[in-house]
Structure formats: structure tokens, C-alpha cells
Amino acid sequence: MADQSPLGKEASAYITRGDLVPDGVIVKLVAERLKEQDCEPGFILDGFPRTIPQAQSLEGILQTMELGLQSVLLVQVPTRIIIERLAGRRTCKNCGALFHLNLNPSTREGICDRCGGELQQRDDDREETVSARLKVYENQTAPLIDYYRQRGILREIDGVGSVAEIGKRLIKALEEPAT
Ligand SMILES: [Zn+2]
């Protein structure tokens, strides 16, 4: 979107209206991005695919590129903790840096440590919106767990702990064969 590419403009039209970007547009964006040179040694997709149709499209993209997915990581966190994490999250209006009221507070309340900008709560991190997002996850994204388990590439990780601990678990899971 920052480059004002035709596809980026298409996506930003949905976002400025507050709509979700449709699967067809997201899939095209991913396909273009994966063709860039820095993806050649491998890549990590974060937050995509989120639905079964997206996963099927991704399979199609990768097939035409003669690539396959090596692993799918499922980071498991109890609902109570997800709500706590998202409700306490604060984002810098200016540079986008992330903080958390309890887990990663800024030095001065409401002020970004990195650039001095104002911290705000994103609309979709408010507690009432978070429970709606969790329902969307249950309905649309959770079915991907079985989808990838059946393909033998799902790896499950305990997502409760410090960033460093969870990071270690992720790397260990990638080094072990999938279950
Ligand atoms: Zn900032």
C-alpha cells in the first residue's frame, strides 16, 4: 500500500472503509510478495492463511512456484490470557511500536519510548472487540488446525511464558519432525 501499487490501492480501499480485505485480494498480495528475491531462501507467513479458502489458494500459489510448506506452527494460549494481552496492548500513533500496560510498559505512561509519540489502544484491541475477534477465530481460523494436522505439518507450541521462552520453543519445534 505504501508503494501505491495497483493491488495496494485496491486493498487500501477496503481498509479505509473499515471492511476486511477479501480473500482474493489478500491471496494476490501474498503471491506477488513471495516472488520477491528475499523470499528465495525461505519465508515465514504470520497471520496468513486465516481461512480454509485462503489455505487452499496458498497451496495453489506454492504449487505453481514448485514450493511446499515445511511447517505450520500453532501457538496455544488460553482465552483468558489472550484477552489480558490484547486489552493491555498499546500502540504508538507515530511509529507503531508496541507496549503492554503490565507485560511491557513504556517508561512514561502513554508516551512511546522509541519516538516520544502518543500511545493509543487500537480499536480492535478493546475488550468488547477482542471477544468478537475470538469468535471469528473459532469459526474461520480454528478449522485450519485439522486441515494442517491431516497434512502432517502441524507443530503445537505452548504460548504461555516470556517472549524469550516462547521463541526457544518455536525454534525447537521447527527442528523436530512434525507429529
Ligand atoms: Zn513511537
PDB file of C-alpha atoms and ligand atoms in Angstrom:
ATOM      1  CA  MET A   1       0.000   0.000   0.000  1.00  0.00           C
ATOM      2  CA  ALA A   2       2.885   2.345   0.835  1.00  0.00           C
ATOM      3  CA  ASP A   3       4.229   1.862  -2.725  1.00  0.00           C
ATOM      4  CA  GLN A   4       0.815   2.822  -4.195  1.00  0.00           C
ATOM      5  CA  SER A   5       0.852  -0.282  -6.386  1.00  0.00           C
ATOM      6  CA  PRO A   6      -2.452  -1.099  -8.139  1.00  0.00           C
ATOM      7  CA  LEU A   7      -3.022  -4.049  -5.800  1.00  0.00           C
ATOM      8  CA  GLY A   8      -2.058  -1.958  -2.760  1.00  0.00           C
ATOM      9  CA  LYS A   9      -4.591   0.699  -3.755  1.00  0.00           C
ATOM     10  CA  GLU A  10      -7.255  -1.980  -4.122  1.00  0.00           C
ATOM     11  CA  ALA A  11      -6.508  -3.296  -0.607  1.00  0.00           C
ATOM     12  CA  SER A  12      -6.418   0.158   1.000  1.00  0.00           C
ATOM     13  CA  ALA A  13      -9.871   0.986  -0.429  1.00  0.00           C
ATOM     14  CA  TYR A  14     -11.308  -1.826   1.719  1.00  0.00           C
ATOM     15  CA  ILE A  15      -9.276  -0.905   4.797  1.00  0.00           C
ATOM     16  CA  THR A  16     -10.242   2.791   4.755  1.00  0.00           C
ATOM     17  CA  ARG A  17     -13.895   1.733   4.568  1.00  0.00           C
ATOM     18  CA  GLY A  18     -13.301  -0.448   7.626  1.00  0.00           C
ATOM     19  CA  ASP A  19     -14.008  -3.632   5.662  1.00  0.00           C
ATOM     20  CA  LEU A  20     -11.965  -6.806   5.720  1.00  0.00           C
ATOM     21  CA  VAL A  21      -9.793  -7.196   2.650  1.00  0.00           C
ATOM     22  CA  PRO A  22     -11.387 -10.044   0.650  1.00  0.00           C
ATOM     23  CA  ASP A  23      -9.543 -13.343   0.247  1.00  0.00           C
ATOM     24  CA  GLY A  24      -8.991 -12.809  -3.492  1.00  0.00           C
ATOM     25  CA  VAL A  25      -7.050  -9.567  -2.919  1.00  0.00           C
ATOM     26  CA  ILE A  26      -5.014 -10.926   0.009  1.00  0.00           C
ATOM     27  CA  VAL A  27      -4.041 -14.000  -1.979  1.00  0.00           C
ATOM     28  CA  LYS A  28      -2.833 -11.834  -4.885  1.00  0.00           C
ATOM     29  CA  LEU A  29      -0.793  -9.695  -2.459  1.00  0.00           C
ATOM     30  CA  VAL A  30       0.847 -12.782  -0.953  1.00  0.00           C
ATOM     31  CA  ALA A  31       1.563 -14.288  -4.375  1.00  0.00           C
ATOM     32  CA  GLU A  32       3.323 -11.087  -5.501  1.00  0.00           C
ATOM     33  CA  ARG A  33       5.291 -10.788  -2.267  1.00  0.00           C
ATOM     34  CA  LEU A  34       6.552 -14.383  -2.421  1.00  0.00           C
ATOM     35  CA  LYS A  35       8.059 -13.715  -5.860  1.00  0.00           C
ATOM     36  CA  GLU A  36      10.466 -11.144  -4.408  1.00  0.00           C
ATOM     37  CA  GLN A  37      14.082 -12.146  -4.134  1.00  0.00           C
ATOM     38  CA  ASP A  38      14.340 -12.087  -0.320  1.00  0.00           C
ATOM     39  CA  CYS A  39      11.834 -14.995  -0.174  1.00  0.00           C
ATOM     40  CA  GLU A  40      14.150 -17.309  -2.113  1.00  0.00           C
ATOM     41  CA  PRO A  41      15.917 -18.868   0.917  1.00  0.00           C
ATOM     42  CA  GLY A  42      12.525 -19.384   2.610  1.00  0.00           C
ATOM     43  CA  PHE A  43       9.887 -17.322   4.367  1.00  0.00           C
ATOM     44  CA  ILE A  44       7.524 -17.180   7.350  1.00  0.00           C
ATOM     45  CA  LEU A  45       3.886 -16.204   6.890  1.00  0.00           C
ATOM     46  CA  ASP A  46       2.432 -14.558  10.005  1.00  0.00           C
ATOM     47  CA  GLY A  47      -1.343 -14.222  10.230  1.00  0.00           C
ATOM     48  CA  PHE A  48      -1.936 -15.845   6.833  1.00  0.00           C
ATOM     49  CA  PRO A  49      -3.780 -18.009   5.903  1.00  0.00           C
ATOM     50  CA  ARG A  50      -6.690 -17.286   8.263  1.00  0.00           C
ATOM     51  CA  THR A  51      -9.391 -19.275   6.474  1.00  0.00           C
ATOM     52  CA  ILE A  52      -9.661 -22.619   4.667  1.00  0.00           C
ATOM     53  CA  PRO A  53     -10.222 -20.895   1.260  1.00  0.00           C
ATOM     54  CA  GLN A  54      -7.046 -18.844   1.852  1.00  0.00           C
ATOM     55  CA  ALA A  55      -5.143 -22.024   2.730  1.00  0.00           C
ATOM     56  CA  GLN A  56      -6.350 -23.672  -0.477  1.00  0.00           C
ATOM     57  CA  SER A  57      -5.315 -20.637  -2.532  1.00  0.00           C
ATOM     58  CA  LEU A  58      -1.917 -20.647  -0.842  1.00  0.00           C
ATOM     59  CA  GLU A  59      -1.489 -24.300  -1.816  1.00  0.00           C
ATOM     60  CA  GLY A  60      -2.204 -23.304  -5.426  1.00  0.00           C
ATOM     61  CA  ILE A  61       0.313 -20.420  -5.332  1.00  0.00           C
ATOM     62  CA  LEU A  62       3.019 -22.631  -3.860  1.00  0.00           C
ATOM     63  CA  GLN A  63       2.353 -25.391  -6.388  1.00  0.00           C
ATOM     64  CA  THR A  64       2.897 -23.029  -9.309  1.00  0.00           C
ATOM     65  CA  MET A  65       6.154 -21.922  -7.637  1.00  0.00           C
ATOM     66  CA  GLU A  66       7.107 -25.575  -7.042  1.00  0.00           C
ATOM     67  CA  LEU A  67       7.309 -24.973  -3.298  1.00  0.00           C
ATOM     68  CA  GLY A  68       5.652 -26.589  -0.289  1.00  0.00           C
ATOM     69  CA  LEU A  69       5.010 -25.625   3.306  1.00  0.00           C
ATOM     70  CA  GLN A  70       7.502 -27.171   5.696  1.00  0.00           C
ATOM     71  CA  SER A  71       5.730 -26.454   8.997  1.00  0.00           C
ATOM     72  CA  VAL A  72       2.657 -24.832  10.435  1.00  0.00           C
ATOM     73  CA  LEU A  73       3.059 -23.511  13.978  1.00  0.00           C
ATOM     74  CA  LEU A  74       0.113 -23.439  16.366  1.00  0.00           C
ATOM     75  CA  VAL A  75       0.899 -21.233  19.375  1.00  0.00           C
ATOM     76  CA  GLN A  76      -1.592 -22.163  22.070  1.00  0.00           C
ATOM     77  CA  VAL A  77      -2.737 -19.580  24.614  1.00  0.00           C
ATOM     78  CA  PRO A  78      -5.813 -19.839  26.895  1.00  0.00           C
ATOM     79  CA  THR A  79      -8.614 -17.368  26.047  1.00  0.00           C
ATOM     80  CA  ARG A  80      -8.292 -15.603  29.433  1.00  0.00           C
ATOM     81  CA  ILE A  81      -4.638 -14.790  28.713  1.00  0.00           C
ATOM     82  CA  ILE A  82      -5.332 -13.696  25.115  1.00  0.00           C
ATOM     83  CA  ILE A  83      -7.884 -11.163  26.387  1.00  0.00           C
ATOM     84  CA  GLU A  84      -5.440  -9.924  29.039  1.00  0.00           C
ATOM     85  CA  ARG A  85      -2.663  -9.499  26.451  1.00  0.00           C
ATOM     86  CA  LEU A  86      -4.763  -7.710  23.840  1.00  0.00           C
ATOM     87  CA  ALA A  87      -6.689  -5.478  26.256  1.00  0.00           C
ATOM     88  CA  GLY A  88      -3.417  -4.193  27.761  1.00  0.00           C
ATOM     89  CA  ARG A  89      -1.725  -3.591  24.427  1.00  0.00           C
ATOM     90  CA  ARG A  90      -0.858  -0.010  23.473  1.00  0.00           C
ATOM     91  CA  THR A  91       0.436   1.145  20.086  1.00  0.00           C
ATOM     92  CA  CYS A  92       2.398   4.301  19.233  1.00  0.00           C
ATOM     93  CA  LYS A  93       0.345   6.579  16.947  1.00  0.00           C
ATOM     94  CA  ASN A  94       3.536   7.818  15.363  1.00  0.00           C
ATOM     95  CA  CYS A  95       5.920   4.856  14.845  1.00  0.00           C
ATOM     96  CA  GLY A  96       3.725   1.813  15.546  1.00  0.00           C
ATOM     97  CA  ALA A  97       5.886   0.492  18.434  1.00  0.00           C
ATOM     98  CA  LEU A  98       4.023  -1.951  20.712  1.00  0.00           C
ATOM     99  CA  PHE A  99       3.800  -1.770  24.507  1.00  0.00           C
ATOM    100  CA  HIS A 100       1.764  -3.523  27.179  1.00  0.00           C
ATOM    101  CA  LEU A 101       0.404  -1.940  30.368  1.00  0.00           C
ATOM    102  CA  ASN A 102       1.683  -4.843  32.534  1.00  0.00           C
ATOM    103  CA  LEU A 103       3.983  -7.001  30.432  1.00  0.00           C
ATOM    104  CA  ASN A 104       5.998  -4.338  28.587  1.00  0.00           C
ATOM    105  CA  PRO A 105       5.122  -0.856  29.927  1.00  0.00           C
ATOM    106  CA  SER A 106       6.605   2.330  28.454  1.00  0.00           C
ATOM    107  CA  THR A 107       8.887   4.318  30.793  1.00  0.00           C
ATOM    108  CA  ARG A 108       6.485   7.273  30.850  1.00  0.00           C
ATOM    109  CA  GLU A 109       2.786   6.412  30.868  1.00  0.00           C
ATOM    110  CA  GLY A 110       1.139   6.996  27.492  1.00  0.00           C
ATOM    111  CA  ILE A 111       4.395   8.068  25.786  1.00  0.00           C
ATOM    112  CA  CYS A 112       6.397   5.994  23.304  1.00  0.00           C
ATOM    113  CA  ASP A 113       9.934   5.078  24.486  1.00  0.00           C
ATOM    114  CA  ARG A 114      11.228   4.995  20.928  1.00  0.00           C
ATOM    115  CA  CYS A 115       9.966   8.278  19.462  1.00  0.00           C
ATOM    116  CA  GLY A 116       8.065  10.187  22.182  1.00  0.00           C
ATOM    117  CA  GLY A 117       4.766   9.757  20.284  1.00  0.00           C
ATOM    118  CA  GLU A 118       1.397   9.270  21.932  1.00  0.00           C
ATOM    119  CA  LEU A 119       0.316   5.709  22.813  1.00  0.00           C
ATOM    120  CA  GLN A 120      -3.192   4.596  21.979  1.00  0.00           C
ATOM    121  CA  GLN A 121      -5.333   1.495  22.204  1.00  0.00           C
ATOM    122  CA  ARG A 122      -6.179   0.155  18.766  1.00  0.00           C
ATOM    123  CA  ASP A 123      -9.939  -0.122  18.233  1.00  0.00           C
ATOM    124  CA  ASP A 124      -9.697  -3.838  17.581  1.00  0.00           C
ATOM    125  CA  ASP A 125      -7.792  -4.387  20.869  1.00  0.00           C
ATOM    126  CA  ARG A 126     -10.696  -3.159  23.036  1.00  0.00           C
ATOM    127  CA  GLU A 127     -12.126  -5.856  25.258  1.00  0.00           C
ATOM    128  CA  GLU A 128     -15.532  -5.920  23.548  1.00  0.00           C
ATOM    129  CA  THR A 129     -13.927  -6.200  20.099  1.00  0.00           C
ATOM    130  CA  VAL A 130     -11.496  -8.872  21.270  1.00  0.00           C
ATOM    131  CA  SER A 131     -14.290 -11.321  22.108  1.00  0.00           C
ATOM    132  CA  ALA A 132     -15.782 -10.726  18.640  1.00  0.00           C
ATOM    133  CA  ARG A 133     -12.366 -11.410  17.080  1.00  0.00           C
ATOM    134  CA  LEU A 134     -12.071 -14.627  19.098  1.00  0.00           C
ATOM    135  CA  LYS A 135     -15.431 -15.809  17.719  1.00  0.00           C
ATOM    136  CA  VAL A 136     -14.228 -15.109  14.167  1.00  0.00           C
ATOM    137  CA  TYR A 137     -11.090 -17.121  15.002  1.00  0.00           C
ATOM    138  CA  GLU A 138     -13.153 -20.069  16.300  1.00  0.00           C
ATOM    139  CA  ASN A 139     -15.398 -20.092  13.231  1.00  0.00           C
ATOM    140  CA  GLN A 140     -12.981 -19.294  10.418  1.00  0.00           C
ATOM    141  CA  THR A 141      -9.403 -19.913  11.535  1.00  0.00           C
ATOM    142  CA  ALA A 142      -9.555 -22.813  14.015  1.00  0.00           C
ATOM    143  CA  PRO A 143     -10.626 -25.269  11.239  1.00  0.00           C
ATOM    144  CA  LEU A 144      -7.108 -24.800   9.814  1.00  0.00           C
ATOM    145  CA  ILE A 145      -5.733 -26.797  12.776  1.00  0.00           C
ATOM    146  CA  ASP A 146      -7.231 -30.053  11.468  1.00  0.00           C
ATOM    147  CA  TYR A 147      -6.557 -29.048   7.870  1.00  0.00           C
ATOM    148  CA  TYR A 148      -2.802 -28.866   8.543  1.00  0.00           C
ATOM    149  CA  ARG A 149      -2.765 -31.743  11.088  1.00  0.00           C
ATOM    150  CA  GLN A 150      -4.094 -34.011   8.329  1.00  0.00           C
ATOM    151  CA  ARG A 151      -1.230 -32.866   6.118  1.00  0.00           C
ATOM    152  CA  GLY A 152       1.254 -33.889   8.840  1.00  0.00           C
ATOM    153  CA  ILE A 153       2.950 -30.493   9.177  1.00  0.00           C
ATOM    154  CA  LEU A 154       1.276 -29.050  12.295  1.00  0.00           C
ATOM    155  CA  ARG A 155       3.535 -28.301  15.264  1.00  0.00           C
ATOM    156  CA  GLU A 156       1.937 -27.209  18.546  1.00  0.00           C
ATOM    157  CA  ILE A 157       3.660 -24.862  20.976  1.00  0.00           C
ATOM    158  CA  ASP A 158       2.728 -23.686  24.464  1.00  0.00           C
ATOM    159  CA  GLY A 159       2.342 -19.910  24.066  1.00  0.00           C
ATOM    160  CA  VAL A 160       2.318 -19.035  27.771  1.00  0.00           C
ATOM    161  CA  GLY A 161       5.579 -17.569  29.061  1.00  0.00           C
ATOM    162  CA  SER A 162       8.086 -14.865  28.243  1.00  0.00           C
ATOM    163  CA  VAL A 163       8.898 -13.818  24.684  1.00  0.00           C
ATOM    164  CA  ALA A 164      12.337 -15.482  25.034  1.00  0.00           C
ATOM    165  CA  GLU A 165      10.877 -18.771  26.313  1.00  0.00           C
ATOM    166  CA  ILE A 166       8.276 -18.987  23.567  1.00  0.00           C
ATOM    167  CA  GLY A 167      10.918 -18.083  20.978  1.00  0.00           C
ATOM    168  CA  LYS A 168      13.050 -21.032  22.126  1.00  0.00           C
ATOM    169  CA  ARG A 169      10.061 -23.376  21.904  1.00  0.00           C
ATOM    170  CA  LEU A 170       9.331 -22.207  18.352  1.00  0.00           C
ATOM    171  CA  ILE A 171      12.883 -22.873  17.191  1.00  0.00           C
ATOM    172  CA  LYS A 172      12.930 -26.294  18.887  1.00  0.00           C
ATOM    173  CA  ALA A 173       9.599 -27.218  17.260  1.00  0.00           C
ATOM    174  CA  LEU A 174      10.954 -26.275  13.829  1.00  0.00           C
ATOM    175  CA  GLU A 175      13.959 -28.523  14.324  1.00  0.00           C
ATOM    176  CA  GLU A 176      11.904 -31.574  15.329  1.00  0.00           C
ATOM    177  CA  PRO A 177       9.871 -33.705  12.953  1.00  0.00           C
ATOM    178  CA  ALA A 178       6.148 -32.812  12.930  1.00  0.00           C
ATOM    179  CA  THR A 179       3.788 -35.067  14.882  1.00  0.00           C
TER     180      THR A 179
HETATM  181 ZN    ZN B   1       6.767   5.785  18.692  1.00  0.00          ZN
END
